[in-house]
PDB file of C-alpha atoms in Angstrom:
ATOM      1  CA  MET A   7      37.823  42.281  -7.048  1.00  0.00           C
ATOM      2  CA  ALA A   8      34.115  42.253  -7.437  1.00  0.00           C
ATOM      3  CA  ALA A   9      33.993  38.680  -9.113  1.00  0.00           C
ATOM      4  CA  GLU A  10      36.354  37.203  -6.033  1.00  0.00           C
ATOM      5  CA  ASN A  11      34.212  38.765  -3.449  1.00  0.00           C
ATOM      6  CA  ALA A  12      31.235  37.136  -5.461  1.00  0.00           C
ATOM      7  CA  ALA A  13      32.642  33.785  -5.662  1.00  0.00           C
ATOM      8  CA  SER A  14      33.669  34.066  -1.843  1.00  0.00           C
ATOM      9  CA  GLU A  15      30.319  35.082  -1.102  1.00  0.00           C
ATOM     10  CA  LEU A  16      28.900  32.052  -2.790  1.00  0.00           C
ATOM     11  CA  ALA A  17      31.429  29.583  -1.376  1.00  0.00           C
ATOM     12  CA  HIS A  18      30.181  30.727   2.074  1.00  0.00           C
ATOM     13  CA  GLN A  19      26.364  30.406   1.473  1.00  0.00           C
ATOM     14  CA  GLY A  20      26.806  26.703   0.079  1.00  0.00           C
ATOM     15  CA  PRO A  21      27.218  23.595   2.224  1.00  0.00           C
ATOM     16  CA  THR A  22      30.670  22.520   3.452  1.00  0.00           C
ATOM     17  CA  ALA A  23      31.799  19.035   1.671  1.00  0.00           C
ATOM     18  CA  GLY A  24      30.876  17.102   5.165  1.00  0.00           C
ATOM     19  CA  GLU A  25      27.270  18.653   4.920  1.00  0.00           C
ATOM     20  CA  TYR A  26      26.960  17.808   1.123  1.00  0.00           C
ATOM     21  CA  ILE A  27      27.737  14.050   1.662  1.00  0.00           C
ATOM     22  CA  ALA A  28      25.775  13.996   5.204  1.00  0.00           C
ATOM     23  CA  HIS A  29      22.900  15.280   3.319  1.00  0.00           C
ATOM     24  CA  HIS A  30      23.129  12.768   0.460  1.00  0.00           C
ATOM     25  CA  LEU A  31      23.494   9.921   2.694  1.00  0.00           C
ATOM     26  CA  THR A  32      20.353  10.353   4.562  1.00  0.00           C
ATOM     27  CA  HIS A  33      17.201   8.868   3.858  1.00  0.00           C
ATOM     28  CA  TRP A  34      13.856  10.683   4.106  1.00  0.00           C
ATOM     29  CA  GLN A  35      12.427   8.625   7.391  1.00  0.00           C
ATOM     30  CA  ASN A  36       9.647   8.687   9.510  1.00  0.00           C
ATOM     31  CA  HIS A  37      11.966   9.378  12.663  1.00  0.00           C
ATOM     32  CA  PRO A  38      15.990   9.586  13.211  1.00  0.00           C
ATOM     33  CA  MET A  39      17.867   5.893  13.720  1.00  0.00           C
ATOM     34  CA  LYS A  40      18.732   5.183  17.486  1.00  0.00           C
ATOM     35  CA  GLY A  41      21.540   3.101  16.259  1.00  0.00           C
ATOM     36  CA  VAL A  42      23.459   1.650  13.584  1.00  0.00           C
ATOM     37  CA  ILE A  43      20.594  -0.629  12.604  1.00  0.00           C
ATOM     38  CA  ASP A  44      17.153   0.076  13.622  1.00  0.00           C
ATOM     39  CA  PHE A  45      14.686  -1.573  11.682  1.00  0.00           C
ATOM     40  CA  SER A  46      11.787   0.775  13.376  1.00  0.00           C
ATOM     41  CA  VAL A  47      12.540   3.340  10.844  1.00  0.00           C
ATOM     42  CA  VAL A  48      10.790   3.557   7.700  1.00  0.00           C
ATOM     43  CA  ASN A  49      12.695   5.048   4.801  1.00  0.00           C
ATOM     44  CA  TYR A  50      10.034   6.697   2.619  1.00  0.00           C
ATOM     45  CA  ASP A  51      12.181   7.505  -0.095  1.00  0.00           C
ATOM     46  CA  SER A  52      13.219   3.771  -0.647  1.00  0.00           C
ATOM     47  CA  ILE A  53       9.557   2.762  -0.434  1.00  0.00           C
ATOM     48  CA  PHE A  54       8.581   5.380  -2.918  1.00  0.00           C
ATOM     49  CA  TRP A  55      11.258   4.679  -5.767  1.00  0.00           C
ATOM     50  CA  SER A  56      10.521   0.676  -4.999  1.00  0.00           C
ATOM     51  CA  VAL A  57       6.961   1.045  -5.517  1.00  0.00           C
ATOM     52  CA  LEU A  58       7.386   3.174  -8.563  1.00  0.00           C
ATOM     53  CA  LEU A  59      10.011   1.298 -10.210  1.00  0.00           C
ATOM     54  CA  GLY A  60       7.885  -2.205  -9.514  1.00  0.00           C
ATOM     55  CA  LEU A  61       5.188  -0.533 -11.431  1.00  0.00           C
ATOM     56  CA  VAL A  62       7.379   0.627 -14.157  1.00  0.00           C
ATOM     57  CA  GLY A  63       9.005  -3.023 -14.595  1.00  0.00           C
ATOM     58  CA  CYS A  64       5.110  -4.384 -14.811  1.00  0.00           C
ATOM     59  CA  LEU A  65       4.151  -2.048 -17.348  1.00  0.00           C
ATOM     60  CA  ILE A  66       7.283  -2.667 -19.169  1.00  0.00           C
ATOM     61  CA  LEU A  67       6.535  -6.750 -19.295  1.00  0.00           C
ATOM     62  CA  LEU A  68       2.730  -5.667 -20.079  1.00  0.00           C
ATOM     63  CA  LYS A  69       3.460  -3.769 -23.048  1.00  0.00           C
ATOM     64  CA  ALA A  70       5.993  -6.677 -24.294  1.00  0.00           C
ATOM     65  CA  ALA A  71       3.167  -9.334 -23.545  1.00  0.00           C
ATOM     66  CA  LYS A  72       0.522  -7.291 -25.211  1.00  0.00           C
ATOM     67  CA  SER A  73       2.970  -6.407 -28.507  1.00  0.00           C
ATOM     68  CA  ALA A  74       4.286  -9.436 -29.135  1.00  0.00           C
ATOM     69  CA  THR A  75       3.801 -11.056 -32.326  1.00  0.00           C
ATOM     70  CA  SER A  76       4.481 -14.612 -33.747  1.00  0.00           C
ATOM     71  CA  GLY A  77       6.141 -13.464 -36.599  1.00  0.00           C
ATOM     72  CA  VAL A  78       9.829 -12.005 -36.716  1.00  0.00           C
ATOM     73  CA  PRO A  79      10.137  -9.914 -33.661  1.00  0.00           C
ATOM     74  CA  GLY A  80      11.304  -6.288 -33.165  1.00  0.00           C
ATOM     75  CA  ARG A  81      14.060  -5.191 -31.032  1.00  0.00           C
ATOM     76  CA  PHE A  82      11.953  -4.689 -27.893  1.00  0.00           C
ATOM     77  CA  GLN A  83      10.146  -7.885 -28.246  1.00  0.00           C
ATOM     78  CA  GLY A  84      13.609  -9.786 -28.757  1.00  0.00           C
ATOM     79  CA  ALA A  85      15.418  -8.126 -26.166  1.00  0.00           C
ATOM     80  CA  VAL A  86      12.524  -9.177 -23.375  1.00  0.00           C
ATOM     81  CA  GLU A  87      12.531 -12.676 -25.307  1.00  0.00           C
ATOM     82  CA  PHE A  88      16.250 -13.102 -24.611  1.00  0.00           C
ATOM     83  CA  LEU A  89      15.364 -11.607 -20.884  1.00  0.00           C
ATOM     84  CA  VAL A  90      12.787 -14.268 -20.440  1.00  0.00           C
ATOM     85  CA  GLU A  91      14.924 -17.258 -21.946  1.00  0.00           C
ATOM     86  CA  PHE A  92      17.864 -16.285 -19.640  1.00  0.00           C
ATOM     87  CA  VAL A  93      15.386 -16.500 -16.726  1.00  0.00           C
ATOM     88  CA  ASP A  94      13.452 -19.432 -17.572  1.00  0.00           C
ATOM     89  CA  THR A  95      17.248 -21.100 -18.315  1.00  0.00           C
ATOM     90  CA  GLN A  96      18.369 -20.457 -14.641  1.00  0.00           C
ATOM     91  CA  ALA A  97      14.988 -21.447 -12.971  1.00  0.00           C
ATOM     92  CA  LYS A  98      15.616 -24.751 -15.214  1.00  0.00           C
ATOM     93  CA  GLY A  99      18.761 -25.302 -13.594  1.00  0.00           C
ATOM     94  CA  ILE A 100      17.978 -24.389 -10.028  1.00  0.00           C
ATOM     95  CA  VAL A 101      14.285 -25.845  -9.918  1.00  0.00           C
ATOM     96  CA  HIS A 102      13.997 -29.338 -11.725  1.00  0.00           C
ATOM     97  CA  ASN A 103      10.069 -29.634 -10.486  1.00  0.00           C
ATOM     98  CA  ALA A 104       8.433 -28.158 -13.774  1.00  0.00           C
ATOM     99  CA  THR A 105       5.234 -27.736 -11.433  1.00  0.00           C
ATOM    100  CA  SER A 106       7.474 -25.547  -9.132  1.00  0.00           C
ATOM    101  CA  ARG A 107       9.158 -24.011 -12.221  1.00  0.00           C
ATOM    102  CA  LYS A 108       5.654 -22.795 -13.388  1.00  0.00           C
ATOM    103  CA  MET A 109       5.423 -20.268 -10.293  1.00  0.00           C
ATOM    104  CA  VAL A 110       9.435 -19.713  -9.579  1.00  0.00           C
ATOM    105  CA  ALA A 111      10.145 -18.607 -13.260  1.00  0.00           C
ATOM    106  CA  PRO A 112       7.531 -15.771 -13.344  1.00  0.00           C
ATOM    107  CA  LEU A 113       8.764 -14.723 -10.154  1.00  0.00           C
ATOM    108  CA  ALA A 114      12.124 -14.347 -10.740  1.00  0.00           C
ATOM    109  CA  LEU A 115      11.766 -12.608 -13.879  1.00  0.00           C
ATOM    110  CA  THR A 116       9.751  -9.966 -11.980  1.00  0.00           C
ATOM    111  CA  VAL A 117      12.593  -9.602  -9.320  1.00  0.00           C
ATOM    112  CA  PHE A 118      15.261  -9.743 -11.547  1.00  0.00           C
ATOM    113  CA  VAL A 119      13.546  -6.961 -13.573  1.00  0.00           C
ATOM    114  CA  TRP A 120      12.757  -5.066 -10.412  1.00  0.00           C
ATOM    115  CA  ILE A 121      16.202  -5.427  -8.820  1.00  0.00           C
ATOM    116  CA  PHE A 122      17.845  -4.268 -12.472  1.00  0.00           C
ATOM    117  CA  LEU A 123      15.326  -1.007 -12.206  1.00  0.00           C
ATOM    118  CA  LEU A 124      16.534  -0.467  -8.741  1.00  0.00           C
ATOM    119  CA  ASN A 125      19.865  -0.378  -9.484  1.00  0.00           C
ATOM    120  CA  SER A 126      19.994   1.431 -12.370  1.00  0.00           C
ATOM    121  CA  MET A 127      18.840   4.389 -10.416  1.00  0.00           C
ATOM    122  CA  ASP A 128      22.335   4.931  -9.942  1.00  0.00           C
ATOM    123  CA  PHE A 129      23.024   5.719 -13.308  1.00  0.00           C
ATOM    124  CA  LEU A 130      20.990   9.028 -12.522  1.00  0.00           C
ATOM    125  CA  SER A 131      22.756  12.555 -11.453  1.00  0.00           C
ATOM    126  CA  VAL A 132      23.112  12.283  -7.666  1.00  0.00           C
ATOM    127  CA  ASP A 133      21.797  15.821  -7.353  1.00  0.00           C
ATOM    128  CA  ALA A 134      19.176  15.807 -10.074  1.00  0.00           C
ATOM    129  CA  LEU A 135      16.093  14.269  -8.421  1.00  0.00           C
ATOM    130  CA  PRO A 136      16.890  15.237  -4.726  1.00  0.00           C
ATOM    131  CA  MET A 137      17.087  19.095  -6.397  1.00  0.00           C
ATOM    132  CA  ILE A 138      13.820  18.511  -7.732  1.00  0.00           C
ATOM    133  CA  TRP A 139      12.368  17.281  -4.611  1.00  0.00           C
ATOM    134  CA  GLY A 140      14.031  19.931  -2.422  1.00  0.00           C
ATOM    135  CA  LYS A 141      12.321  22.456  -4.545  1.00  0.00           C
ATOM    136  CA  ILE A 142       8.830  20.607  -4.022  1.00  0.00           C
ATOM    137  CA  PHE A 143       9.494  20.624  -0.499  1.00  0.00           C
ATOM    138  CA  GLY A 144      10.087  23.950  -0.124  1.00  0.00           C
ATOM    139  CA  ALA A 145       7.219  24.786  -2.235  1.00  0.00           C
ATOM    140  CA  LEU A 146       5.208  23.002   0.404  1.00  0.00           C
ATOM    141  CA  GLY A 147       6.447  25.305   2.807  1.00  0.00           C
ATOM    142  CA  HIS A 148       9.142  23.202   4.308  1.00  0.00           C
ATOM    143  CA  GLU A 149      12.696  23.814   4.630  1.00  0.00           C
ATOM    144  CA  GLU A 150      14.878  22.839   1.709  1.00  0.00           C
ATOM    145  CA  HIS A 151      17.985  21.714   3.159  1.00  0.00           C
ATOM    146  CA  HIS A 152      15.659  19.274   5.050  1.00  0.00           C
ATOM    147  CA  ALA A 153      14.382  17.815   2.131  1.00  0.00           C
ATOM    148  CA  TYR A 154      16.223  14.445   2.256  1.00  0.00           C
ATOM    149  CA  MET A 155      16.051  12.065  -0.905  1.00  0.00           C
ATOM    150  CA  ARG A 156      17.967   8.960  -1.494  1.00  0.00           C
ATOM    151  CA  VAL A 157      17.303   7.675  -4.828  1.00  0.00           C
ATOM    152  CA  VAL A 158      18.920   4.256  -5.071  1.00  0.00           C
ATOM    153  CA  PRO A 159      16.679   1.886  -2.953  1.00  0.00           C
ATOM    154  CA  THR A 160      19.238  -0.836  -2.924  1.00  0.00           C
ATOM    155  CA  ALA A 161      21.267   1.483  -0.953  1.00  0.00           C
ATOM    156  CA  ASP A 162      19.030   1.121   1.999  1.00  0.00           C
ATOM    157  CA  LEU A 163      19.547  -1.845   4.123  1.00  0.00           C
ATOM    158  CA  SER A 164      15.781  -2.841   4.746  1.00  0.00           C
ATOM    159  CA  ILE A 165      14.919  -3.150   1.125  1.00  0.00           C
ATOM    160  CA  THR A 166      18.065  -5.435   0.295  1.00  0.00           C
ATOM    161  CA  LEU A 167      17.124  -7.410   3.637  1.00  0.00           C
ATOM    162  CA  GLY A 168      13.565  -7.382   2.671  1.00  0.00           C
ATOM    163  CA  MET A 169      13.881  -8.999  -0.689  1.00  0.00           C
ATOM    164  CA  SER A 170      16.266 -11.376   0.174  1.00  0.00           C
TER     165      SER A 170
END
């Protein structure tokens, strides 16, 4: 009987299914949206994760460039060379001018890696990073239930339209 009461009490303390879904679909914003599409809203979480993952992508490519050898490549160097060759082949198929391709191919590689990393955030647990953010938000003296953090930046219309 005591276990049932404890379980019932815990169920009443937690959010309902609708509250849970609404909380996980809400961005950390400068102000609430006034309509379905409101481009005056800045989603801080999307900017944070986009910049962080852009830096991670640049550091990965920088590490690959610094550790490249002319001998037999390792697995990491082989993977990066495969990726560079893939993007270069795509760029040659689209941009036929060699001078223009010198700018387009590195830009395409950077954008490809960046979008891959942005989308790979979807592999993480939906609750892990927002829960950590909620604890940090609460430690700063704010209400944990108002700590919104949407981890996948490509789910934000402003990010996807901005990149297109």
